[in-house]
Amino acid sequence: MSDSSVPAPLADFPTASLKVIDIQKLQDQVATEYEKLLSAAKEEGFFYLDFSNMPDWLHFSNVVGGVYDLEKELFDLSEEEKLSFDVDKHGPMKLNGYKPIGRNVGGVGGKRDGFESWAIPKDGVLPPSMNIRPFSRPVLLHNTQPLLATFMKYMDIFTTTIHTALSTAMGLQGSERLELFHRSASPSPSILRLLKYHAQPTTERGASQTPHTDLGSLTLLFTRQPGLQVLPRGAKAAPESWRFVMPKPGCAIVNIGDGLAMMTGGLLTSSLHRVGPLPGQAMGTRYSFAYLQRAEEHTILKVPQQQMSVEEEITSGEWLRRKFGMLRKDTYAEDTQWILTGRQDVAPV
Ligand SMILES: O=C(O)CCC(=O)C(=O)O
Ligand SMILES: [Fe+2]
């Protein structure tokens, strides 16, 4: 985020024009900002969240800088040490640990992903009660607990602010309000996901992260480098339809996930996105990190009818397990690829 370190675009390529939502105005309950947020969540499913007008902007900016430093150091650990915290050994919810490069479906070599990632459970860092839920982790993540807890606290406040604003703008009342499915004091399957995309030579270009919609409620993404691309709502799945979402100083990139789309009967849009190289250019090593907020595990979601022959109700936790089944190369199934992408006409490359 901060800053002068965001590189200028190198060439002409299609970029997404997203609305900029001011978190301070949402916190101040400015009605016009609520309306702007709702229209971004309905129309694009993506928006920039601008932090630069917050009184504690500098503090937050330093926290974000600290997480960038932390992820570089973490991914620099030996492969052997990283694999001793393998995410797939901690069960199907994938809330904690390391995923090596190439384990998911993706466009590198026509079939695999091009990134390493590390999941850090919110409940391990910022527990819902005074009892910290222990999770296995390297010393580095133990020593940086205070930084991570501060980051998670900010994420908790921002996501609650967004749910309040969206619920009010949609006229949701009482038990329908989105805040009630994402309570700060309740156990949560939300995570911070750290990502390192490996460099690609121009001769081996492909989507490092496969086209997908996010499975949760809200994603708050931090990156200083281009690579993220979005397919606008309703666009045909053609190469020329994809738009780059450029990093914006002082802002996170926020998107709506499947959870909120299903909880609002499809009113809010869970947009299809992927990560890949800029047109005609090699892709350098790229770092990003995302707070992936998910609804409490037992929240009921309704899978839309156009995707299932009969409408089906499932829990947020079950949707998470299904989606992960589709992401992994060894359990991916073509006939149900809509689970990954929200549509049947987009292949996972
Ligand atoms: O790294 C990025 O820019 C996007 C990451 C992403 O889409 C995800 O982890 O779900
Ligand atoms: Fe995503």
mmCIF file of C-alpha atoms and ligand atoms in Angstrom:
data_model
loop_
_atom_site.group_PDB
_atom_site.id
_atom_site.type_symbol
_atom_site.label_atom_id
_atom_site.label_comp_id
_atom_site.label_asym_id
_atom_site.label_seq_id
_atom_site.Cartn_x
_atom_site.Cartn_y
_atom_site.Cartn_z
ATOM 1 C CA MET A 1 0.000 0.000 0.000
ATOM 2 C CA SER A 2 1.969 3.050 1.072
ATOM 3 C CA ASP A 3 3.276 4.739 -1.335
ATOM 4 C CA SER A 4 6.084 5.707 -3.479
ATOM 5 C CA SER A 5 6.941 2.010 -3.841
ATOM 6 C CA VAL A 6 3.916 1.367 -6.068
ATOM 7 C CA PRO A 7 5.397 1.153 -9.582
ATOM 8 C CA ALA A 8 3.899 3.104 -12.461
ATOM 9 C CA PRO A 9 2.296 1.004 -15.207
ATOM 10 C CA LEU A 10 4.876 0.043 -17.831
ATOM 11 C CA ALA A 11 2.638 -0.229 -20.855
ATOM 12 C CA ASP A 12 -0.864 0.245 -22.067
ATOM 13 C CA PHE A 13 -3.234 -2.458 -20.880
ATOM 14 C CA PRO A 14 -6.871 -2.590 -19.807
ATOM 15 C CA THR A 15 -7.386 -1.616 -16.166
ATOM 16 C CA ALA A 16 -10.498 -1.907 -14.017
ATOM 17 C CA SER A 17 -11.981 1.397 -12.965
ATOM 18 C CA LEU A 18 -13.157 0.805 -9.427
ATOM 19 C CA LYS A 19 -14.900 3.099 -6.977
ATOM 20 C CA VAL A 20 -12.832 4.458 -4.074
ATOM 21 C CA ILE A 21 -14.585 4.080 -0.713
ATOM 22 C CA ASP A 22 -13.347 6.154 2.226
ATOM 23 C CA ILE A 23 -13.294 4.039 5.411
ATOM 24 C CA GLN A 24 -13.408 7.186 7.548
ATOM 25 C CA LYS A 25 -16.628 8.315 5.862
ATOM 26 C CA LEU A 26 -18.122 4.860 6.484
ATOM 27 C CA GLN A 27 -17.103 5.113 10.135
ATOM 28 C CA ASP A 28 -18.716 8.558 10.250
ATOM 29 C CA GLN A 29 -21.885 6.997 8.768
ATOM 30 C CA VAL A 30 -21.986 9.315 5.747
ATOM 31 C CA ALA A 31 -25.125 8.231 3.841
ATOM 32 C CA THR A 32 -23.754 9.012 0.366
ATOM 33 C CA GLU A 33 -20.675 6.858 1.068
ATOM 34 C CA TYR A 34 -22.961 4.005 2.185
ATOM 35 C CA GLU A 35 -24.797 4.249 -1.162
ATOM 36 C CA LYS A 36 -21.534 4.344 -3.119
ATOM 37 C CA LEU A 37 -20.319 1.247 -1.251
ATOM 38 C CA LEU A 38 -23.530 -0.621 -2.003
ATOM 39 C CA SER A 39 -23.377 0.210 -5.693
ATOM 40 C CA ALA A 40 -19.714 -0.956 -5.871
ATOM 41 C CA ALA A 41 -20.617 -4.198 -4.076
ATOM 42 C CA LYS A 42 -23.520 -4.791 -6.484
ATOM 43 C CA GLU A 43 -21.968 -3.670 -9.758
ATOM 44 C CA GLU A 44 -18.264 -4.517 -9.658
ATOM 45 C CA GLY A 45 -17.964 -6.644 -6.514
ATOM 46 C CA PHE A 46 -14.583 -4.921 -6.095
ATOM 47 C CA PHE A 47 -13.570 -1.506 -4.737
ATOM 48 C CA TYR A 48 -10.615 0.385 -3.290
ATOM 49 C CA LEU A 49 -10.833 1.022 0.442
ATOM 50 C CA ASP A 50 -9.031 4.274 1.213
ATOM 51 C CA PHE A 51 -7.428 4.522 4.670
ATOM 52 C CA SER A 52 -5.583 7.788 4.235
ATOM 53 C CA ASN A 53 -8.171 9.957 6.003
ATOM 54 C CA MET A 54 -8.117 7.951 9.225
ATOM 55 C CA PRO A 55 -6.561 9.794 12.185
ATOM 56 C CA ASP A 56 -4.368 6.731 12.879
ATOM 57 C CA TRP A 57 -3.461 6.273 9.235
ATOM 58 C CA LEU A 58 0.281 6.419 9.906
ATOM 59 C CA HIS A 59 0.059 3.727 12.574
ATOM 60 C CA PHE A 60 -1.947 1.465 10.296
ATOM 61 C CA SER A 61 0.459 2.091 7.443
ATOM 62 C CA ASN A 62 3.362 0.963 9.646
ATOM 63 C CA VAL A 63 1.483 -2.184 10.639
ATOM 64 C CA VAL A 64 0.894 -3.000 6.964
ATOM 65 C CA GLY A 65 4.598 -2.373 6.250
ATOM 66 C CA GLY A 66 5.446 -4.765 9.094
ATOM 67 C CA VAL A 67 3.336 -7.533 7.544
ATOM 68 C CA TYR A 68 5.152 -7.084 4.191
ATOM 69 C CA ASP A 69 8.507 -7.462 6.001
ATOM 70 C CA LEU A 70 7.236 -10.480 7.901
ATOM 71 C CA GLU A 71 6.043 -12.341 4.818
ATOM 72 C CA LYS A 72 9.374 -11.851 3.008
ATOM 73 C CA GLU A 73 11.216 -13.320 5.979
ATOM 74 C CA LEU A 74 8.732 -16.168 6.335
ATOM 75 C CA PHE A 75 8.941 -17.305 2.710
ATOM 76 C CA ASP A 76 12.765 -17.099 2.937
ATOM 77 C CA LEU A 77 12.753 -19.990 5.458
ATOM 78 C CA SER A 78 13.999 -23.291 4.040
ATOM 79 C CA GLU A 79 11.482 -25.381 2.095
ATOM 80 C CA GLU A 80 12.007 -28.145 4.622
ATOM 81 C CA GLU A 81 11.039 -25.934 7.548
ATOM 82 C CA LYS A 82 8.050 -24.483 5.676
ATOM 83 C CA LEU A 83 6.787 -27.968 4.750
ATOM 84 C CA SER A 84 6.905 -29.022 8.385
ATOM 85 C CA PHE A 85 3.876 -26.675 8.764
ATOM 86 C CA ASP A 86 1.995 -28.098 5.742
ATOM 87 C CA VAL A 87 -1.549 -26.628 5.636
ATOM 88 C CA ASP A 88 -3.020 -29.894 4.342
ATOM 89 C CA LYS A 89 -1.961 -31.706 7.507
ATOM 90 C CA HIS A 90 -4.238 -29.478 9.609
ATOM 91 C CA GLY A 91 -7.573 -30.677 8.171
ATOM 92 C CA PRO A 92 -9.967 -29.603 5.377
ATOM 93 C CA MET A 93 -10.614 -26.055 6.682
ATOM 94 C CA LYS A 94 -7.014 -25.035 5.793
ATOM 95 C CA LEU A 95 -6.892 -22.382 8.481
ATOM 96 C CA ASN A 96 -3.226 -22.750 9.379
ATOM 97 C CA GLY A 97 0.034 -23.387 7.584
ATOM 98 C CA TYR A 98 2.027 -23.527 4.388
ATOM 99 C CA LYS A 99 1.026 -24.407 0.822
ATOM 100 C CA PRO A 100 3.987 -24.969 -1.507
ATOM 101 C CA ILE A 101 3.997 -23.786 -5.137
ATOM 102 C CA GLY A 102 2.207 -26.015 -7.679
ATOM 103 C CA ARG A 103 -0.289 -27.835 -5.454
ATOM 104 C CA ASN A 104 -3.388 -26.056 -6.812
ATOM 105 C CA VAL A 105 -4.889 -25.914 -10.304
ATOM 106 C CA GLY A 106 -3.647 -22.977 -12.370
ATOM 107 C CA GLY A 107 -2.207 -21.763 -15.639
ATOM 108 C CA VAL A 108 1.520 -22.343 -15.123
ATOM 109 C CA GLY A 109 2.634 -25.054 -17.551
ATOM 110 C CA GLY A 110 -1.083 -25.200 -18.451
ATOM 111 C CA LYS A 111 -2.048 -26.926 -15.217
ATOM 112 C CA ARG A 112 -0.680 -25.688 -11.903
ATOM 113 C CA ASP A 113 -0.499 -22.570 -9.708
ATOM 114 C CA GLY A 114 2.594 -20.377 -9.353
ATOM 115 C CA PHE A 115 2.506 -19.233 -5.730
ATOM 116 C CA GLU A 116 3.385 -20.237 -2.192
ATOM 117 C CA SER A 117 0.978 -19.229 0.561
ATOM 118 C CA TRP A 118 0.709 -19.310 4.322
ATOM 119 C CA ALA A 119 -2.552 -19.213 6.290
ATOM 120 C CA ILE A 120 -2.645 -17.649 9.760
ATOM 121 C CA PRO A 121 -5.865 -18.231 11.725
ATOM 122 C CA LYS A 122 -7.566 -15.165 13.161
ATOM 123 C CA ASP A 123 -8.598 -17.126 16.227
ATOM 124 C CA GLY A 124 -4.996 -18.124 16.933
ATOM 125 C CA VAL A 125 -3.892 -14.498 16.940
ATOM 126 C CA LEU A 126 -6.897 -12.499 18.099
ATOM 127 C CA PRO A 127 -9.006 -15.029 19.966
ATOM 128 C CA PRO A 128 -12.702 -14.480 20.624
ATOM 129 C CA SER A 129 -12.133 -14.990 24.347
ATOM 130 C CA MET A 130 -9.123 -14.517 26.619
ATOM 131 C CA ASN A 131 -7.969 -18.083 25.841
ATOM 132 C CA ILE A 132 -5.575 -18.002 22.907
ATOM 133 C CA ARG A 133 -6.306 -20.996 20.684
ATOM 134 C CA PRO A 134 -2.853 -22.533 20.159
ATOM 135 C CA PHE A 135 -1.681 -23.208 16.594
ATOM 136 C CA SER A 136 1.580 -24.657 15.339
ATOM 137 C CA ARG A 137 3.859 -22.102 13.730
ATOM 138 C CA PRO A 138 7.518 -21.206 13.272
ATOM 139 C CA VAL A 139 9.271 -19.012 15.860
ATOM 140 C CA LEU A 140 8.987 -16.030 13.515
ATOM 141 C CA LEU A 141 5.177 -16.125 13.676
ATOM 142 C CA HIS A 142 5.305 -16.576 17.425
ATOM 143 C CA ASN A 143 7.569 -13.536 17.840
ATOM 144 C CA THR A 144 5.425 -11.371 15.577
ATOM 145 C CA GLN A 145 2.178 -12.178 17.424
ATOM 146 C CA PRO A 146 1.676 -8.549 18.624
ATOM 147 C CA LEU A 147 2.024 -7.180 15.068
ATOM 148 C CA LEU A 148 -0.399 -9.802 13.722
ATOM 149 C CA ALA A 149 -2.881 -9.158 16.535
ATOM 150 C CA THR A 150 -2.841 -5.416 15.769
ATOM 151 C CA PHE A 151 -3.364 -6.134 12.065
ATOM 152 C CA MET A 152 -6.262 -8.527 12.788
ATOM 153 C CA LYS A 153 -7.854 -5.978 15.125
ATOM 154 C CA TYR A 154 -7.860 -3.382 12.340
ATOM 155 C CA MET A 155 -9.350 -5.969 9.952
ATOM 156 C CA ASP A 156 -12.062 -6.752 12.462
ATOM 157 C CA ILE A 157 -13.001 -3.081 12.759
ATOM 158 C CA PHE A 158 -12.945 -2.452 8.984
ATOM 159 C CA THR A 159 -15.016 -5.528 8.129
ATOM 160 C CA THR A 160 -17.588 -4.704 10.828
ATOM 161 C CA THR A 161 -17.794 -1.146 9.454
ATOM 162 C CA ILE A 162 -18.403 -2.488 5.932
ATOM 163 C CA HIS A 163 -21.080 -4.959 7.100
ATOM 164 C CA THR A 164 -22.854 -2.193 9.033
ATOM 165 C CA ALA A 165 -22.778 0.146 6.040
ATOM 166 C CA LEU A 166 -23.947 -2.504 3.551
ATOM 167 C CA SER A 167 -26.729 -3.731 5.865
ATOM 168 C CA THR A 168 -28.031 -0.202 6.424
ATOM 169 C CA ALA A 169 -27.816 0.665 2.719
ATOM 170 C CA MET A 170 -29.742 -2.529 1.868
ATOM 171 C CA GLY A 171 -32.335 -1.805 4.559
ATOM 172 C CA LEU A 172 -31.633 -5.062 6.436
ATOM 173 C CA GLN A 173 -33.275 -5.249 9.833
ATOM 174 C CA GLY A 174 -32.677 -7.159 13.063
ATOM 175 C CA SER A 175 -31.510 -10.738 12.583
ATOM 176 C CA GLU A 176 -30.938 -10.189 8.842
ATOM 177 C CA ARG A 177 -28.054 -7.771 9.387
ATOM 178 C CA LEU A 178 -24.681 -8.990 8.132
ATOM 179 C CA GLU A 179 -22.797 -8.020 11.322
ATOM 180 C CA LEU A 180 -24.656 -10.811 13.141
ATOM 181 C CA PHE A 181 -22.969 -13.528 11.081
ATOM 182 C CA HIS A 182 -19.483 -12.059 11.627
ATOM 183 C CA ARG A 183 -19.350 -11.280 15.345
ATOM 184 C CA SER A 184 -15.965 -10.248 16.770
ATOM 185 C CA ALA A 185 -16.569 -12.231 19.940
ATOM 186 C CA SER A 186 -17.464 -15.521 18.202
ATOM 187 C CA PRO A 187 -15.169 -18.267 16.873
ATOM 188 C CA SER A 188 -14.278 -17.496 13.274
ATOM 189 C CA PRO A 189 -12.830 -19.386 10.273
ATOM 190 C CA SER A 190 -11.252 -16.124 8.982
ATOM 191 C CA ILE A 191 -7.558 -16.077 8.101
ATOM 192 C CA LEU A 192 -4.728 -13.844 7.004
ATOM 193 C CA ARG A 193 -3.239 -15.374 3.856
ATOM 194 C CA LEU A 194 0.320 -14.421 2.893
ATOM 195 C CA LEU A 195 1.231 -14.971 -0.764
ATOM 196 C CA LYS A 196 4.470 -15.120 -2.737
ATOM 197 C CA TYR A 197 4.143 -15.497 -6.510
ATOM 198 C CA HIS A 198 7.241 -16.833 -8.208
ATOM 199 C CA ALA A 199 8.801 -15.010 -11.153
ATOM 200 C CA GLN A 200 7.883 -16.251 -14.619
ATOM 201 C CA PRO A 201 10.029 -15.847 -17.725
ATOM 202 C CA THR A 202 8.239 -14.463 -20.826
ATOM 203 C CA THR A 203 8.512 -17.955 -22.335
ATOM 204 C CA GLU A 204 6.438 -19.607 -19.605
ATOM 205 C CA ARG A 205 3.556 -17.231 -19.018
ATOM 206 C CA GLY A 206 0.307 -18.335 -17.410
ATOM 207 C CA ALA A 207 -2.130 -17.492 -14.629
ATOM 208 C CA SER A 208 -0.238 -17.969 -11.340
ATOM 209 C CA GLN A 209 -3.519 -18.050 -9.483
ATOM 210 C CA THR A 210 -6.425 -19.687 -11.331
ATOM 211 C CA PRO A 211 -9.670 -17.786 -12.058
ATOM 212 C CA HIS A 212 -11.822 -18.071 -8.957
ATOM 213 C CA THR A 213 -14.321 -16.273 -6.805
ATOM 214 C CA ASP A 214 -13.452 -15.946 -3.122
ATOM 215 C CA LEU A 215 -15.344 -18.341 -0.911
ATOM 216 C CA GLY A 216 -15.801 -16.090 2.120
ATOM 217 C CA SER A 217 -17.557 -12.804 2.867
ATOM 218 C CA LEU A 218 -14.995 -10.012 2.367
ATOM 219 C CA THR A 219 -11.394 -10.045 1.104
ATOM 220 C CA LEU A 220 -9.103 -7.137 2.008
ATOM 221 C CA LEU A 221 -6.038 -7.392 -0.230
ATOM 222 C CA PHE A 222 -2.722 -5.581 0.140
ATOM 223 C CA THR A 223 -0.188 -5.505 -2.690
ATOM 224 C CA ARG A 224 2.297 -3.078 -4.190
ATOM 225 C CA GLN A 225 2.566 -4.901 -7.492
ATOM 226 C CA PRO A 226 0.220 -5.397 -10.466
ATOM 227 C CA GLY A 227 -0.942 -8.879 -11.481
ATOM 228 C CA LEU A 228 -4.498 -9.093 -10.121
ATOM 229 C CA GLN A 229 -7.122 -9.183 -12.880
ATOM 230 C CA VAL A 230 -10.910 -9.161 -12.734
ATOM 231 C CA LEU A 231 -13.551 -10.283 -15.218
ATOM 232 C CA PRO A 232 -16.301 -7.632 -15.143
ATOM 233 C CA ARG A 233 -19.765 -8.872 -14.181
ATOM 234 C CA GLY A 234 -21.611 -10.232 -17.228
ATOM 235 C CA ALA A 235 -18.514 -10.111 -19.507
ATOM 236 C CA LYS A 236 -17.871 -13.077 -21.729
ATOM 237 C CA ALA A 237 -14.937 -15.215 -20.647
ATOM 238 C CA ALA A 238 -12.565 -14.073 -23.418
ATOM 239 C CA PRO A 239 -8.888 -13.095 -23.026
ATOM 240 C CA GLU A 240 -9.646 -9.447 -23.902
ATOM 241 C CA SER A 241 -12.330 -9.146 -21.198
ATOM 242 C CA TRP A 242 -9.941 -9.294 -18.211
ATOM 243 C CA ARG A 243 -9.047 -5.977 -16.510
ATOM 244 C CA PHE A 244 -6.006 -5.355 -14.327
ATOM 245 C CA VAL A 245 -6.691 -4.046 -10.821
ATOM 246 C CA MET A 246 -3.754 -1.733 -10.195
ATOM 247 C CA PRO A 247 -2.474 -1.127 -6.656
ATOM 248 C CA LYS A 248 -3.485 2.276 -5.310
ATOM 249 C CA PRO A 249 -1.401 4.085 -2.669
ATOM 250 C CA GLY A 250 -3.144 4.322 0.705
ATOM 251 C CA CYS A 251 -5.782 1.787 -0.283
ATOM 252 C CA ALA A 252 -6.560 -1.897 0.059
ATOM 253 C CA ILE A 253 -8.396 -3.727 -2.720
ATOM 254 C CA VAL A 254 -11.610 -5.190 -1.336
ATOM 255 C CA ASN A 255 -13.873 -7.746 -2.930
ATOM 256 C CA ILE A 256 -17.147 -9.448 -2.100
ATOM 257 C CA GLY A 257 -16.955 -13.237 -1.732
ATOM 258 C CA ASP A 258 -19.445 -16.053 -2.375
ATOM 259 C CA GLY A 259 -20.658 -15.932 1.233
ATOM 260 C CA LEU A 260 -22.051 -12.387 0.988
ATOM 261 C CA ALA A 261 -23.395 -13.012 -2.517
ATOM 262 C CA MET A 262 -25.341 -16.025 -1.211
ATOM 263 C CA MET A 263 -26.459 -14.294 1.986
ATOM 264 C CA THR A 264 -27.964 -11.464 -0.087
ATOM 265 C CA GLY A 265 -29.679 -13.700 -2.672
ATOM 266 C CA GLY A 266 -27.210 -12.633 -5.362
ATOM 267 C CA LEU A 267 -27.685 -8.875 -4.854
ATOM 268 C CA LEU A 268 -23.983 -8.432 -4.085
ATOM 269 C CA THR A 269 -21.470 -9.695 -6.645
ATOM 270 C CA SER A 270 -18.712 -12.213 -6.006
ATOM 271 C CA SER A 271 -16.467 -11.343 -8.971
ATOM 272 C CA LEU A 272 -14.226 -13.688 -10.856
ATOM 273 C CA HIS A 273 -10.515 -12.842 -10.601
ATOM 274 C CA ARG A 274 -7.072 -14.325 -11.183
ATOM 275 C CA VAL A 275 -3.396 -13.363 -10.958
ATOM 276 C CA GLY A 276 -1.060 -13.379 -13.937
ATOM 277 C CA PRO A 277 1.636 -11.473 -15.827
ATOM 278 C CA LEU A 278 1.142 -8.128 -17.526
ATOM 279 C CA PRO A 279 0.639 -8.391 -21.299
ATOM 280 C CA GLY A 280 3.881 -9.152 -23.104
ATOM 281 C CA GLN A 281 5.989 -8.905 -19.973
ATOM 282 C CA ALA A 282 7.771 -11.349 -17.720
ATOM 283 C CA MET A 283 6.363 -11.531 -14.210
ATOM 284 C CA GLY A 284 8.718 -10.702 -11.368
ATOM 285 C CA THR A 285 8.424 -12.136 -7.861
ATOM 286 C CA ARG A 286 5.230 -10.702 -6.402
ATOM 287 C CA TYR A 287 4.099 -10.443 -2.783
ATOM 288 C CA SER A 288 0.603 -9.821 -1.522
ATOM 289 C CA PHE A 289 -1.453 -10.622 1.550
ATOM 290 C CA ALA A 290 -5.165 -10.858 2.088
ATOM 291 C CA TYR A 291 -7.425 -10.911 5.101
ATOM 292 C CA LEU A 292 -10.073 -13.451 4.130
ATOM 293 C CA GLN A 293 -13.103 -12.880 6.282
ATOM 294 C CA ARG A 294 -15.597 -15.711 6.382
ATOM 295 C CA ALA A 295 -19.004 -15.979 8.050
ATOM 296 C CA GLU A 296 -19.189 -17.963 11.272
ATOM 297 C CA GLU A 297 -18.957 -21.659 10.460
ATOM 298 C CA HIS A 298 -22.622 -22.595 10.988
ATOM 299 C CA THR A 299 -24.105 -19.708 8.987
ATOM 300 C CA ILE A 300 -26.603 -21.061 6.428
ATOM 301 C CA LEU A 301 -25.898 -20.133 2.804
ATOM 302 C CA LYS A 302 -28.226 -20.734 -0.143
ATOM 303 C CA VAL A 303 -26.488 -21.980 -3.284
ATOM 304 C CA PRO A 304 -28.203 -20.201 -6.229
ATOM 305 C CA GLN A 305 -30.591 -22.231 -8.350
ATOM 306 C CA GLN A 306 -28.919 -21.618 -11.698
ATOM 307 C CA GLN A 307 -25.889 -23.500 -10.401
ATOM 308 C CA MET A 308 -27.667 -26.457 -8.797
ATOM 309 C CA SER A 309 -30.728 -28.219 -10.207
ATOM 310 C CA VAL A 310 -32.412 -27.803 -6.828
ATOM 311 C CA GLU A 311 -31.690 -24.979 -4.442
ATOM 312 C CA GLU A 312 -29.414 -26.261 -1.721
ATOM 313 C CA GLU A 313 -28.693 -24.909 1.728
ATOM 314 C CA ILE A 314 -25.244 -25.478 3.136
ATOM 315 C CA THR A 315 -23.194 -24.027 5.961
ATOM 316 C CA SER A 316 -20.400 -21.532 5.458
ATOM 317 C CA GLY A 317 -17.959 -24.166 6.769
ATOM 318 C CA GLU A 318 -19.162 -26.788 4.264
ATOM 319 C CA TRP A 319 -18.848 -24.297 1.365
ATOM 320 C CA LEU A 320 -15.266 -23.645 2.433
ATOM 321 C CA ARG A 321 -14.423 -27.378 2.366
ATOM 322 C CA ARG A 322 -16.096 -27.848 -1.051
ATOM 323 C CA LYS A 323 -14.287 -24.912 -2.579
ATOM 324 C CA PHE A 324 -10.909 -26.097 -1.353
ATOM 325 C CA GLY A 325 -11.634 -29.523 -2.875
ATOM 326 C CA MET A 326 -11.946 -27.792 -6.265
ATOM 327 C CA LEU A 327 -8.783 -25.717 -5.844
ATOM 328 C CA ARG A 328 -6.490 -28.673 -5.217
ATOM 329 C CA LYS A 329 -5.097 -30.310 -8.371
ATOM 330 C CA ASP A 330 -5.685 -33.837 -7.091
ATOM 331 C CA THR A 331 -9.385 -33.354 -6.212
ATOM 332 C CA TYR A 332 -10.463 -30.909 -8.972
ATOM 333 C CA ALA A 333 -13.464 -32.061 -11.086
ATOM 334 C CA GLU A 334 -14.384 -30.377 -14.389
ATOM 335 C CA ASP A 335 -18.150 -31.003 -14.163
ATOM 336 C CA THR A 336 -18.419 -28.934 -10.986
ATOM 337 C CA GLN A 337 -15.978 -26.156 -11.869
ATOM 338 C CA TRP A 338 -18.707 -23.564 -11.167
ATOM 339 C CA ILE A 339 -17.904 -24.119 -7.490
ATOM 340 C CA LEU A 340 -14.524 -22.527 -8.170
ATOM 341 C CA THR A 341 -15.552 -19.830 -10.652
ATOM 342 C CA GLY A 342 -19.287 -19.252 -10.208
ATOM 343 C CA ARG A 343 -19.821 -20.172 -13.873
ATOM 344 C CA GLN A 344 -19.434 -23.250 -16.049
ATOM 345 C CA ASP A 345 -17.710 -21.504 -18.990
ATOM 346 C CA VAL A 346 -14.395 -20.570 -17.331
ATOM 347 C CA ALA A 347 -11.618 -23.155 -17.276
ATOM 348 C CA PRO A 348 -9.171 -23.091 -14.360
ATOM 349 C CA VAL A 349 -6.155 -21.742 -16.260
HETATM 350 O O1 LIG B 1 -2.622 -11.877 -4.779
HETATM 351 C C1 LIG B 1 -3.608 -11.324 -5.246
HETATM 352 O O2 LIG B 1 -3.536 -10.231 -5.845
HETATM 353 C C2 LIG B 1 -4.967 -11.986 -5.201
HETATM 354 C C3 LIG B 1 -5.079 -13.118 -4.217
HETATM 355 C C4 LIG B 1 -6.366 -13.848 -4.289
HETATM 356 O O3 LIG B 1 -7.175 -13.671 -5.176
HETATM 357 C C5 LIG B 1 -6.696 -14.838 -3.245
HETATM 358 O O4 LIG B 1 -5.786 -15.226 -2.492
HETATM 359 O O5 LIG B 1 -7.868 -15.253 -3.177
HETATM 360 FE FE FE B 2 -9.102 -14.407 -4.582
#
